[in-house]
Amino acid sequence: GQNIDQPTEMTATEGAIVQINCTYQTSGFNGLFWYQQHAGEAPTFLSYNVLDGLEEKGRFSSFLSRSKGYSYLLLKELQMKDSASYLCAVMDSNYQLIWGAGTKLIIKP
Amino acid sequence: GAVVSQHPSRVICKSGTSVKIECRSLDFQATTMFWYRQFPKQSLMLMATSNEGSKATYEQGVEKDKFLINHASLTLSTLTVTSAHPEDSSFYICSARSGDNQETQYFGPGTRLLVL
């Protein structure tokens, strides 16, 4: 079956760095996405990785290892507004998104 | 980036009534639209995939007679929750994808449904 695993909840301190991991097993692979979702809102796109390596975009970076079925989202210089759920999603061979359950990130001052 | 709208953003209805939610792609043609449901503190659950001009493909466990999906044009898809019950209360989100770019889905802002 298809499976996406990520931690349920993480806590970090304002100004610090946090890494959210995601492992996956899917039928086919057409890329891995990270989305941010604030409570009561729809997800917003953060990053897309289809090749191995690190993609950096400002304070956020995303890494992918296809051979390991592994990705992480790295958030630097954490701000209070970064408190949200972070969803890992993999696009399978049918171009359908398979979603993880999301990681709730709590930022403390 | 591409914009997807949903209407209404919030709806409260009585049990037994039907509710229609619209999803529109405002600046691109959406050959495929997806409907998701999200319960509190849970991830998105794909309900169905609709391609313009054809019948929607429903995920296992989703009742097609209860959740009617119409994708009549390249910019509009509707989800009708028929005979709504309190357990249908949820956050419904649509996303749209153009044929040119299969890797990208653009999400609507979501519709919060509360059935009393």
PDB file of N, CA, C and O in Angstrom, chain B residues 21-71:
ATOM      1  N   ILE B  21     -21.319  23.462  -3.238  1.00  0.00           N
ATOM      2  CA  ILE B  21     -20.069  24.212  -3.108  1.00  0.00           C
ATOM      3  C   ILE B  21     -19.456  24.357  -4.493  1.00  0.00           C
ATOM      4  O   ILE B  21     -19.339  23.379  -5.230  1.00  0.00           O
ATOM      5  N   GLU B  22     -19.080  25.580  -4.833  1.00  0.00           N
ATOM      6  CA  GLU B  22     -18.484  25.833  -6.144  1.00  0.00           C
ATOM      7  C   GLU B  22     -16.978  26.022  -6.032  1.00  0.00           C
ATOM      8  O   GLU B  22     -16.478  26.628  -5.090  1.00  0.00           O
ATOM      9  N   CYS B  23     -16.305  25.528  -7.046  1.00  0.00           N
ATOM     10  CA  CYS B  23     -14.856  25.680  -7.132  1.00  0.00           C
ATOM     11  C   CYS B  23     -14.534  26.223  -8.528  1.00  0.00           C
ATOM     12  O   CYS B  23     -14.918  25.606  -9.529  1.00  0.00           O
ATOM     13  N   ARG B  24     -13.879  27.366  -8.565  1.00  0.00           N
ATOM     14  CA  ARG B  24     -13.577  28.003  -9.852  1.00  0.00           C
ATOM     15  C   ARG B  24     -12.086  28.273 -10.004  1.00  0.00           C
ATOM     16  O   ARG B  24     -11.443  28.756  -9.072  1.00  0.00           O
ATOM     17  N   SER B  25     -11.561  27.965 -11.179  1.00  0.00           N
ATOM     18  CA  SER B  25     -10.199  28.394 -11.510  1.00  0.00           C
ATOM     19  C   SER B  25     -10.348  29.729 -12.238  1.00  0.00           C
ATOM     20  O   SER B  25     -11.045  29.832 -13.233  1.00  0.00           O
ATOM     21  N   LEU B  26      -9.713  30.754 -11.701  1.00  0.00           N
ATOM     22  CA  LEU B  26      -9.980  32.118 -12.174  1.00  0.00           C
ATOM     23  C   LEU B  26      -9.114  32.537 -13.356  1.00  0.00           C
ATOM     24  O   LEU B  26      -9.527  33.366 -14.159  1.00  0.00           O
ATOM     25  N   ASP B  27      -7.926  31.999 -13.464  1.00  0.00           N
ATOM     26  CA  ASP B  27      -7.040  32.486 -14.522  1.00  0.00           C
ATOM     27  C   ASP B  27      -6.350  31.359 -15.295  1.00  0.00           C
ATOM     28  O   ASP B  27      -5.335  31.577 -15.950  1.00  0.00           O
ATOM     29  N   PHE B  28      -6.933  30.166 -15.223  1.00  0.00           N
ATOM     30  CA  PHE B  28      -6.400  29.084 -16.042  1.00  0.00           C
ATOM     31  C   PHE B  28      -7.498  28.045 -16.253  1.00  0.00           C
ATOM     32  O   PHE B  28      -8.512  28.049 -15.571  1.00  0.00           O
ATOM     33  N   GLN B  29      -7.276  27.182 -17.192  1.00  0.00           N
ATOM     34  CA  GLN B  29      -8.257  26.140 -17.480  1.00  0.00           C
ATOM     35  C   GLN B  29      -7.877  24.879 -16.717  1.00  0.00           C
ATOM     36  O   GLN B  29      -6.783  24.346 -16.903  1.00  0.00           O
ATOM     37  N   ALA B  30      -8.798  24.454 -15.883  1.00  0.00           N
ATOM     38  CA  ALA B  30      -8.536  23.309 -15.014  1.00  0.00           C
ATOM     39  C   ALA B  30      -9.094  22.043 -15.653  1.00  0.00           C
ATOM     40  O   ALA B  30     -10.291  21.795 -15.597  1.00  0.00           O
ATOM     41  N   THR B  31      -8.249  21.258 -16.254  1.00  0.00           N
ATOM     42  CA  THR B  31      -8.718  20.016 -16.856  1.00  0.00           C
ATOM     43  C   THR B  31      -9.091  18.991 -15.792  1.00  0.00           C
ATOM     44  O   THR B  31      -9.940  18.138 -16.023  1.00  0.00           O
ATOM     45  N   THR B  32      -8.466  19.104 -14.634  1.00  0.00           N
ATOM     46  CA  THR B  32      -8.760  18.182 -13.532  1.00  0.00           C
ATOM     47  C   THR B  32      -8.971  18.971 -12.252  1.00  0.00           C
ATOM     48  O   THR B  32      -8.214  19.900 -11.964  1.00  0.00           O
ATOM     49  N   MET B  33     -10.004  18.606 -11.524  1.00  0.00           N
ATOM     50  CA  MET B  33     -10.239  19.207 -10.207  1.00  0.00           C
ATOM     51  C   MET B  33     -10.379  18.095  -9.181  1.00  0.00           C
ATOM     52  O   MET B  33     -10.880  17.008  -9.494  1.00  0.00           O
ATOM     53  N   PHE B  34      -9.906  18.369  -7.999  1.00  0.00           N
ATOM     54  CA  PHE B  34      -9.936  17.404  -6.912  1.00  0.00           C
ATOM     55  C   PHE B  34     -10.762  17.976  -5.762  1.00  0.00           C
ATOM     56  O   PHE B  34     -10.693  19.159  -5.459  1.00  0.00           O
ATOM     57  N   TRP B  35     -11.504  17.102  -5.113  1.00  0.00           N
ATOM     58  CA  TRP B  35     -12.250  17.499  -3.934  1.00  0.00           C
ATOM     59  C   TRP B  35     -11.716  16.722  -2.740  1.00  0.00           C
ATOM     60  O   TRP B  35     -11.608  15.486  -2.769  1.00  0.00           O
ATOM     61  N   TYR B  36     -11.379  17.488  -1.691  1.00  0.00           N
ATOM     62  CA  TYR B  36     -10.855  16.910  -0.472  1.00  0.00           C
ATOM     63  C   TYR B  36     -11.791  17.241   0.690  1.00  0.00           C
ATOM     64  O   TYR B  36     -12.497  18.251   0.687  1.00  0.00           O
ATOM     65  N   ARG B  37     -11.705  16.407   1.709  1.00  0.00           N
ATOM     66  CA  ARG B  37     -12.398  16.684   2.968  1.00  0.00           C
ATOM     67  C   ARG B  37     -11.357  16.584   4.067  1.00  0.00           C
ATOM     68  O   ARG B  37     -10.461  15.723   4.023  1.00  0.00           O
ATOM     69  N   GLN B  38     -11.471  17.475   5.016  1.00  0.00           N
ATOM     70  CA  GLN B  38     -10.513  17.457   6.116  1.00  0.00           C
ATOM     71  C   GLN B  38     -11.250  17.625   7.435  1.00  0.00           C
ATOM     72  O   GLN B  38     -11.894  18.651   7.674  1.00  0.00           O
ATOM     73  N   PHE B  39     -11.142  16.620   8.301  1.00  0.00           N
ATOM     74  CA  PHE B  39     -11.706  16.703   9.639  1.00  0.00           C
ATOM     75  C   PHE B  39     -10.670  17.349  10.550  1.00  0.00           C
ATOM     76  O   PHE B  39      -9.471  17.330  10.244  1.00  0.00           O
ATOM     77  N   PRO B  40     -11.127  17.909  11.668  1.00  0.00           N
ATOM     78  CA  PRO B  40     -10.199  18.612  12.565  1.00  0.00           C
ATOM     79  C   PRO B  40      -8.995  17.763  12.953  1.00  0.00           C
ATOM     80  O   PRO B  40      -9.123  16.588  13.275  1.00  0.00           O
ATOM     81  N   LYS B  41      -7.841  18.374  12.856  1.00  0.00           N
ATOM     82  CA  LYS B  41      -6.571  17.759  13.252  1.00  0.00           C
ATOM     83  C   LYS B  41      -6.220  16.528  12.425  1.00  0.00           C
ATOM     84  O   LYS B  41      -5.411  15.702  12.856  1.00  0.00           O
ATOM     85  N   GLN B  42      -6.810  16.406  11.257  1.00  0.00           N
ATOM     86  CA  GLN B  42      -6.466  15.299  10.367  1.00  0.00           C
ATOM     87  C   GLN B  42      -5.997  15.850   9.030  1.00  0.00           C
ATOM     88  O   GLN B  42      -6.182  17.018   8.717  1.00  0.00           O
ATOM     89  N   SER B  43      -5.381  14.982   8.248  1.00  0.00           N
ATOM     90  CA  SER B  43      -4.887  15.424   6.956  1.00  0.00           C
ATOM     91  C   SER B  43      -6.004  15.456   5.934  1.00  0.00           C
ATOM     92  O   SER B  43      -7.133  15.057   6.200  1.00  0.00           O
ATOM     93  N   LEU B  44      -5.668  15.948   4.751  1.00  0.00           N
ATOM     94  CA  LEU B  44      -6.659  15.992   3.691  1.00  0.00           C
ATOM     95  C   LEU B  44      -6.983  14.568   3.216  1.00  0.00           C
ATOM     96  O   LEU B  44      -6.102  13.729   3.092  1.00  0.00           O
ATOM     97  N   MET B  45      -8.243  14.345   2.953  1.00  0.00           N
ATOM     98  CA  MET B  45      -8.666  13.057   2.418  1.00  0.00           C
ATOM     99  C   MET B  45      -9.287  13.296   1.048  1.00  0.00           C
ATOM    100  O   MET B  45     -10.265  14.041   0.932  1.00  0.00           O
ATOM    101  N   LEU B  46      -8.705  12.694   0.035  1.00  0.00           N
ATOM    102  CA  LEU B  46      -9.240  12.860  -1.303  1.00  0.00           C
ATOM    103  C   LEU B  46     -10.594  12.167  -1.405  1.00  0.00           C
ATOM    104  O   LEU B  46     -10.718  10.989  -1.076  1.00  0.00           O
ATOM    105  N   MET B  47     -11.593  12.909  -1.856  1.00  0.00           N
ATOM    106  CA  MET B  47     -12.916  12.332  -2.030  1.00  0.00           C
ATOM    107  C   MET B  47     -13.108  11.858  -3.464  1.00  0.00           C
ATOM    108  O   MET B  47     -13.606  10.759  -3.709  1.00  0.00           O
ATOM    109  N   ALA B  48     -12.736  12.718  -4.410  1.00  0.00           N
ATOM    110  CA  ALA B  48     -12.982  12.390  -5.812  1.00  0.00           C
ATOM    111  C   ALA B  48     -12.132  13.253  -6.717  1.00  0.00           C
ATOM    112  O   ALA B  48     -11.672  14.331  -6.328  1.00  0.00           O
ATOM    113  N   THR B  49     -11.939  12.735  -7.905  1.00  0.00           N
ATOM    114  CA  THR B  49     -11.207  13.446  -8.954  1.00  0.00           C
ATOM    115  C   THR B  49     -12.164  13.654 -10.116  1.00  0.00           C
ATOM    116  O   THR B  49     -12.820  12.700 -10.554  1.00  0.00           O
ATOM    117  N   SER B  50     -12.255  14.858 -10.608  1.00  0.00           N
ATOM    118  CA  SER B  50     -13.156  15.099 -11.733  1.00  0.00           C
ATOM    119  C   SER B  50     -12.396  15.705 -12.905  1.00  0.00           C
ATOM    120  O   SER B  50     -11.569  16.592 -12.742  1.00  0.00           O
ATOM    121  N   ASN B  51     -12.673  15.157 -14.069  1.00  0.00           N
ATOM    122  CA  ASN B  51     -12.118  15.686 -15.306  1.00  0.00           C
ATOM    123  C   ASN B  51     -13.236  16.357 -16.085  1.00  0.00           C
ATOM    124  O   ASN B  51     -14.363  15.843 -16.136  1.00  0.00           O
ATOM    125  N   GLU B  52     -12.937  17.481 -16.690  1.00  0.00           N
ATOM    126  CA  GLU B  52     -13.940  18.255 -17.400  1.00  0.00           C
ATOM    127  C   GLU B  52     -14.664  17.407 -18.436  1.00  0.00           C
ATOM    128  O   GLU B  52     -14.037  16.725 -19.246  1.00  0.00           O
ATOM    129  N   GLY B  53     -15.978  17.425 -18.349  1.00  0.00           N
ATOM    130  CA  GLY B  53     -16.799  16.736 -19.325  1.00  0.00           C
ATOM    131  C   GLY B  53     -17.004  15.248 -19.090  1.00  0.00           C
ATOM    132  O   GLY B  53     -17.688  14.594 -19.880  1.00  0.00           O
ATOM    133  N   SER B  54     -16.425  14.723 -18.015  1.00  0.00           N
ATOM    134  CA  SER B  54     -16.630  13.289 -17.760  1.00  0.00           C
ATOM    135  C   SER B  54     -17.037  13.076 -16.303  1.00  0.00           C
ATOM    136  O   SER B  54     -16.973  13.994 -15.487  1.00  0.00           O
ATOM    137  N   LYS B  55     -17.436  11.858 -15.997  1.00  0.00           N
ATOM    138  CA  LYS B  55     -17.877  11.560 -14.635  1.00  0.00           C
ATOM    139  C   LYS B  55     -16.704  11.559 -13.671  1.00  0.00           C
ATOM    140  O   LYS B  55     -15.585  11.206 -14.035  1.00  0.00           O
ATOM    141  N   ALA B  56     -17.012  11.925 -12.451  1.00  0.00           N
ATOM    142  CA  ALA B  56     -15.960  11.958 -11.428  1.00  0.00           C
ATOM    143  C   ALA B  56     -15.573  10.555 -11.004  1.00  0.00           C
ATOM    144  O   ALA B  56     -16.378   9.624 -11.062  1.00  0.00           O
ATOM    145  N   THR B  57     -14.341  10.417 -10.595  1.00  0.00           N
ATOM    146  CA  THR B  57     -13.844   9.155 -10.043  1.00  0.00           C
ATOM    147  C   THR B  57     -13.785   9.301  -8.529  1.00  0.00           C
ATOM    148  O   THR B  57     -13.054  10.139  -8.011  1.00  0.00           O
ATOM    149  N   TYR B  58     -14.563   8.477  -7.842  1.00  0.00           N
ATOM    150  CA  TYR B  58     -14.663   8.581  -6.391  1.00  0.00           C
ATOM    151  C   TYR B  58     -13.694   7.623  -5.709  1.00  0.00           C
ATOM    152  O   TYR B  58     -13.470   6.515  -6.177  1.00  0.00           O
ATOM    153  N   GLU B  59     -13.176   8.080  -4.592  1.00  0.00           N
ATOM    154  CA  GLU B  59     -12.318   7.216  -3.782  1.00  0.00           C
ATOM    155  C   GLU B  59     -13.167   6.197  -3.033  1.00  0.00           C
ATOM    156  O   GLU B  59     -14.373   6.392  -2.811  1.00  0.00           O
ATOM    157  N   GLN B  60     -12.508   5.130  -2.664  1.00  0.00           N
ATOM    158  CA  GLN B  60     -13.208   4.074  -1.941  1.00  0.00           C
ATOM    159  C   GLN B  60     -13.817   4.615  -0.658  1.00  0.00           C
ATOM    160  O   GLN B  60     -13.168   5.360   0.083  1.00  0.00           O
ATOM    161  N   GLY B  61     -15.063   4.267  -0.432  1.00  0.00           N
ATOM    162  CA  GLY B  61     -15.743   4.680   0.796  1.00  0.00           C
ATOM    163  C   GLY B  61     -16.498   5.989   0.665  1.00  0.00           C
ATOM    164  O   GLY B  61     -17.204   6.391   1.587  1.00  0.00           O
ATOM    165  N   VAL B  62     -16.355   6.680  -0.452  1.00  0.00           N
ATOM    166  CA  VAL B  62     -17.080   7.942  -0.663  1.00  0.00           C
ATOM    167  C   VAL B  62     -18.321   7.649  -1.494  1.00  0.00           C
ATOM    168  O   VAL B  62     -18.228   7.103  -2.602  1.00  0.00           O
ATOM    169  N   GLU B  63     -19.489   8.009  -0.960  1.00  0.00           N
ATOM    170  CA  GLU B  63     -20.746   7.702  -1.641  1.00  0.00           C
ATOM    171  C   GLU B  63     -21.003   8.685  -2.772  1.00  0.00           C
ATOM    172  O   GLU B  63     -21.214   9.878  -2.531  1.00  0.00           O
ATOM    173  N   LYS B  64     -21.027   8.194  -3.984  1.00  0.00           N
ATOM    174  CA  LYS B  64     -21.211   9.078  -5.123  1.00  0.00           C
ATOM    175  C   LYS B  64     -22.611   9.680  -5.181  1.00  0.00           C
ATOM    176  O   LYS B  64     -22.810  10.762  -5.739  1.00  0.00           O
ATOM    177  N   ASP B  65     -23.590   8.978  -4.623  1.00  0.00           N
ATOM    178  CA  ASP B  65     -24.953   9.518  -4.627  1.00  0.00           C
ATOM    179  C   ASP B  65     -25.151  10.585  -3.566  1.00  0.00           C
ATOM    180  O   ASP B  65     -26.107  11.365  -3.624  1.00  0.00           O
ATOM    181  N   LYS B  66     -24.255  10.610  -2.603  1.00  0.00           N
ATOM    182  CA  LYS B  66     -24.373  11.601  -1.540  1.00  0.00           C
ATOM    183  C   LYS B  66     -23.545  12.845  -1.880  1.00  0.00           C
ATOM    184  O   LYS B  66     -23.929  13.955  -1.581  1.00  0.00           O
ATOM    185  N   PHE B  67     -22.420  12.627  -2.493  1.00  0.00           N
ATOM    186  CA  PHE B  67     -21.526  13.732  -2.864  1.00  0.00           C
ATOM    187  C   PHE B  67     -21.491  13.820  -4.394  1.00  0.00           C
ATOM    188  O   PHE B  67     -20.708  13.142  -5.056  1.00  0.00           O
ATOM    189  N   LEU B  68     -22.369  14.666  -4.912  1.00  0.00           N
ATOM    190  CA  LEU B  68     -22.501  14.794  -6.363  1.00  0.00           C
ATOM    191  C   LEU B  68     -21.494  15.808  -6.885  1.00  0.00           C
ATOM    192  O   LEU B  68     -21.446  16.933  -6.416  1.00  0.00           O
ATOM    193  N   ILE B  69     -20.718  15.395  -7.862  1.00  0.00           N
ATOM    194  CA  ILE B  69     -19.707  16.266  -8.419  1.00  0.00           C
ATOM    195  C   ILE B  69     -19.982  16.490  -9.895  1.00  0.00           C
ATOM    196  O   ILE B  69     -20.227  15.543 -10.646  1.00  0.00           O
ATOM    197  N   ASN B  70     -19.937  17.750 -10.277  1.00  0.00           N
ATOM    198  CA  ASN B  70     -20.160  18.142 -11.661  1.00  0.00           C
ATOM    199  C   ASN B  70     -19.005  19.026 -12.101  1.00  0.00           C
ATOM    200  O   ASN B  70     -18.671  20.000 -11.442  1.00  0.00           O
ATOM    201  N   HIS B  71     -18.384  18.674 -13.206  1.00  0.00           N
ATOM    202  CA  HIS B  71     -17.265  19.457 -13.749  1.00  0.00           C
ATOM    203  C   HIS B  71     -17.626  19.807 -15.183  1.00  0.00           C
ATOM    204  O   HIS B  71     -17.075  19.271 -16.136  1.00  0.00           O
TER     205      HIS B  71
END
